[in-house]
Amino acid sequence: MAKRKVSIEDGRAALAAARAGERGRIVLATAVRYLLEELAERAPGNSVEVRVPPFGATQCVQGPRHTRGTPPNVIETDPETWIALATGELGWETALGEARVVASGSRADLHGLLPLA
């Protein structure tokens, strides 16, 4: 397991601020990165890449390891949607149905892994 780059205290503070409506770049970046690290810790592996541009990406979920080129299983969304998904304010199926998440690949599914916080 990789060492956290965002401390739990800083991550929780940024997440609370983001959930309260603060949309500053530092707050969003810290909250997104904290939640990506949380996902990687709870679902370790390298078969799915979760991208939240422009703030971060992580690999997670056990399965075949990806090492070169475009990963076969990719999930991408915006920062606000990622925070809503990770906190349970938005459901996975709803996000997919509303095209707020792009998921490609047979393993690109976070249903059952969310919410994180």
PDB file of C-alpha atoms in Angstrom:
ATOM      1  CA  MET A   1       0.000   0.000   0.000  1.00  0.00           C
ATOM      2  CA  ALA A   2       1.335   3.416  -0.954  1.00  0.00           C
ATOM      3  CA  LYS A   3       1.980   6.028   1.693  1.00  0.00           C
ATOM      4  CA  ARG A   4      -0.696   8.694   1.860  1.00  0.00           C
ATOM      5  CA  LYS A   5       0.240  12.044   0.364  1.00  0.00           C
ATOM      6  CA  VAL A   6      -2.741  13.820   1.950  1.00  0.00           C
ATOM      7  CA  SER A   7      -2.979  13.489   5.711  1.00  0.00           C
ATOM      8  CA  ILE A   8      -6.266  12.167   7.024  1.00  0.00           C
ATOM      9  CA  GLU A   9      -6.802  15.379   8.995  1.00  0.00           C
ATOM     10  CA  ASP A  10      -6.189  17.637   5.984  1.00  0.00           C
ATOM     11  CA  GLY A  11      -8.301  15.401   3.766  1.00  0.00           C
ATOM     12  CA  ARG A  12     -11.246  15.365   6.136  1.00  0.00           C
ATOM     13  CA  ALA A  13     -11.055  19.133   6.611  1.00  0.00           C
ATOM     14  CA  ALA A  14     -10.997  19.737   2.848  1.00  0.00           C
ATOM     15  CA  LEU A  15     -13.840  17.276   2.339  1.00  0.00           C
ATOM     16  CA  ALA A  16     -15.952  19.020   4.970  1.00  0.00           C
ATOM     17  CA  ALA A  17     -15.262  22.384   3.335  1.00  0.00           C
ATOM     18  CA  ALA A  18     -16.104  21.037  -0.135  1.00  0.00           C
ATOM     19  CA  ARG A  19     -19.341  19.494   1.141  1.00  0.00           C
ATOM     20  CA  ALA A  20     -20.211  22.852   2.716  1.00  0.00           C
ATOM     21  CA  GLY A  21     -19.972  24.463  -0.715  1.00  0.00           C
ATOM     22  CA  GLU A  22     -16.419  25.762  -0.842  1.00  0.00           C
ATOM     23  CA  ARG A  23     -15.089  25.416  -4.397  1.00  0.00           C
ATOM     24  CA  GLY A  24     -11.553  26.753  -4.121  1.00  0.00           C
ATOM     25  CA  ARG A  25      -8.949  24.882  -6.149  1.00  0.00           C
ATOM     26  CA  ILE A  26      -6.890  23.820  -3.117  1.00  0.00           C
ATOM     27  CA  VAL A  27      -9.949  22.575  -1.237  1.00  0.00           C
ATOM     28  CA  LEU A  28     -11.238  20.568  -4.214  1.00  0.00           C
ATOM     29  CA  ALA A  29      -7.795  19.167  -5.042  1.00  0.00           C
ATOM     30  CA  THR A  30      -7.175  18.057  -1.465  1.00  0.00           C
ATOM     31  CA  ALA A  31     -10.643  16.523  -1.058  1.00  0.00           C
ATOM     32  CA  VAL A  32     -10.396  14.666  -4.394  1.00  0.00           C
ATOM     33  CA  ARG A  33      -6.908  13.322  -3.670  1.00  0.00           C
ATOM     34  CA  TYR A  34      -7.890  12.279  -0.163  1.00  0.00           C
ATOM     35  CA  LEU A  35     -10.890  10.337  -1.491  1.00  0.00           C
ATOM     36  CA  LEU A  36      -8.819   8.715  -4.254  1.00  0.00           C
ATOM     37  CA  GLU A  37      -6.279   7.585  -1.648  1.00  0.00           C
ATOM     38  CA  GLU A  38      -9.138   6.265   0.493  1.00  0.00           C
ATOM     39  CA  LEU A  39     -10.479   4.258  -2.457  1.00  0.00           C
ATOM     40  CA  ALA A  40      -7.037   2.802  -3.215  1.00  0.00           C
ATOM     41  CA  GLU A  41      -6.651   1.808   0.428  1.00  0.00           C
ATOM     42  CA  ARG A  42     -10.065   0.139   0.650  1.00  0.00           C
ATOM     43  CA  ALA A  43      -9.900  -1.554  -2.768  1.00  0.00           C
ATOM     44  CA  PRO A  44      -6.202  -2.205  -3.407  1.00  0.00           C
ATOM     45  CA  GLY A  45      -5.157  -3.402  -6.826  1.00  0.00           C
ATOM     46  CA  ASN A  46      -4.278  -2.248 -10.307  1.00  0.00           C
ATOM     47  CA  SER A  47      -7.074  -3.355 -12.609  1.00  0.00           C
ATOM     48  CA  VAL A  48      -9.145  -0.139 -12.655  1.00  0.00           C
ATOM     49  CA  GLU A  49      -7.918   3.418 -13.057  1.00  0.00           C
ATOM     50  CA  VAL A  50     -10.081   6.174 -11.579  1.00  0.00           C
ATOM     51  CA  ARG A  51      -9.363   9.621 -13.006  1.00  0.00           C
ATOM     52  CA  VAL A  52     -10.597  12.931 -11.631  1.00  0.00           C
ATOM     53  CA  PRO A  53      -8.989  15.590 -13.799  1.00  0.00           C
ATOM     54  CA  PRO A  54      -7.249  17.862 -13.178  1.00  0.00           C
ATOM     55  CA  PHE A  55      -6.554  16.733  -9.628  1.00  0.00           C
ATOM     56  CA  GLY A  56      -5.635  13.090  -9.609  1.00  0.00           C
ATOM     57  CA  ALA A  57      -5.947   9.466 -10.541  1.00  0.00           C
ATOM     58  CA  THR A  58      -5.474   6.153  -8.801  1.00  0.00           C
ATOM     59  CA  GLN A  59      -5.411   2.499  -9.621  1.00  0.00           C
ATOM     60  CA  CYS A  60      -7.523   0.177  -7.549  1.00  0.00           C
ATOM     61  CA  VAL A  61      -9.486  -3.098  -7.485  1.00  0.00           C
ATOM     62  CA  GLN A  62      -7.758  -6.458  -7.559  1.00  0.00           C
ATOM     63  CA  GLY A  63      -7.378  -8.155 -10.899  1.00  0.00           C
ATOM     64  CA  PRO A  64      -5.077  -8.104 -13.908  1.00  0.00           C
ATOM     65  CA  ARG A  65      -2.349  -5.508 -13.547  1.00  0.00           C
ATOM     66  CA  HIS A  66      -2.080  -2.841 -16.224  1.00  0.00           C
ATOM     67  CA  THR A  67       1.407  -1.594 -17.052  1.00  0.00           C
ATOM     68  CA  ARG A  68       1.511   0.081 -20.497  1.00  0.00           C
ATOM     69  CA  GLY A  69      -0.621   2.317 -22.675  1.00  0.00           C
ATOM     70  CA  THR A  70      -4.242   3.193 -21.993  1.00  0.00           C
ATOM     71  CA  PRO A  71      -5.675   1.059 -19.198  1.00  0.00           C
ATOM     72  CA  PRO A  72      -8.488  -1.298 -20.271  1.00  0.00           C
ATOM     73  CA  ASN A  73     -10.696  -0.299 -17.320  1.00  0.00           C
ATOM     74  CA  VAL A  74     -11.045   3.448 -16.796  1.00  0.00           C
ATOM     75  CA  ILE A  75     -13.479   5.538 -14.812  1.00  0.00           C
ATOM     76  CA  GLU A  76     -13.403   9.316 -15.269  1.00  0.00           C
ATOM     77  CA  THR A  77     -15.447  12.065 -13.708  1.00  0.00           C
ATOM     78  CA  ASP A  78     -15.238  15.685 -12.569  1.00  0.00           C
ATOM     79  CA  PRO A  79     -14.254  16.714  -9.020  1.00  0.00           C
ATOM     80  CA  GLU A  80     -17.769  17.597  -7.834  1.00  0.00           C
ATOM     81  CA  THR A  81     -19.228  14.318  -9.085  1.00  0.00           C
ATOM     82  CA  TRP A  82     -16.380  12.331  -7.512  1.00  0.00           C
ATOM     83  CA  ILE A  83     -16.961  13.965  -4.133  1.00  0.00           C
ATOM     84  CA  ALA A  84     -20.712  13.330  -4.411  1.00  0.00           C
ATOM     85  CA  LEU A  85     -20.134   9.672  -5.330  1.00  0.00           C
ATOM     86  CA  ALA A  86     -17.532   9.096  -2.622  1.00  0.00           C
ATOM     87  CA  THR A  87     -19.724  10.628   0.088  1.00  0.00           C
ATOM     88  CA  GLY A  88     -22.937   8.892  -0.940  1.00  0.00           C
ATOM     89  CA  GLU A  89     -24.691  12.057  -2.061  1.00  0.00           C
ATOM     90  CA  LEU A  90     -24.909  10.542  -5.553  1.00  0.00           C
ATOM     91  CA  GLY A  91     -25.398   6.896  -6.438  1.00  0.00           C
ATOM     92  CA  TRP A  92     -23.232   5.038  -8.943  1.00  0.00           C
ATOM     93  CA  GLU A  93     -26.133   4.043 -11.223  1.00  0.00           C
ATOM     94  CA  THR A  94     -27.543   7.580 -11.184  1.00  0.00           C
ATOM     95  CA  ALA A  95     -24.156   9.055 -12.099  1.00  0.00           C
ATOM     96  CA  LEU A  96     -23.821   6.615 -14.997  1.00  0.00           C
ATOM     97  CA  GLY A  97     -27.381   7.253 -16.154  1.00  0.00           C
ATOM     98  CA  GLU A  98     -26.866  11.026 -16.106  1.00  0.00           C
ATOM     99  CA  ALA A  99     -23.516  10.669 -17.941  1.00  0.00           C
ATOM    100  CA  ARG A 100     -21.661  12.281 -15.049  1.00  0.00           C
ATOM    101  CA  VAL A 101     -19.243   9.346 -15.103  1.00  0.00           C
ATOM    102  CA  VAL A 102     -17.532   7.747 -18.076  1.00  0.00           C
ATOM    103  CA  ALA A 103     -16.712   4.094 -17.417  1.00  0.00           C
ATOM    104  CA  SER A 104     -15.069   1.867 -19.993  1.00  0.00           C
ATOM    105  CA  GLY A 105     -13.984  -1.727 -19.605  1.00  0.00           C
ATOM    106  CA  SER A 106     -15.580  -4.800 -18.099  1.00  0.00           C
ATOM    107  CA  ARG A 107     -14.184  -4.098 -14.610  1.00  0.00           C
ATOM    108  CA  ALA A 108     -14.869  -0.333 -14.588  1.00  0.00           C
ATOM    109  CA  ASP A 109     -17.493  -0.424 -11.865  1.00  0.00           C
ATOM    110  CA  LEU A 110     -17.358   1.105  -8.382  1.00  0.00           C
ATOM    111  CA  HIS A 111     -20.796  -0.120  -7.325  1.00  0.00           C
ATOM    112  CA  GLY A 112     -20.376  -1.658  -3.897  1.00  0.00           C
ATOM    113  CA  LEU A 113     -17.154   0.244  -3.180  1.00  0.00           C
ATOM    114  CA  LEU A 114     -18.848   3.585  -2.666  1.00  0.00           C
ATOM    115  CA  PRO A 115     -19.543   5.579  -0.551  1.00  0.00           C
ATOM    116  CA  LEU A 116     -16.178   6.002   1.129  1.00  0.00           C
ATOM    117  CA  ALA A 117     -16.967   8.755   3.628  1.00  0.00           C
TER     118      ALA A 117
END
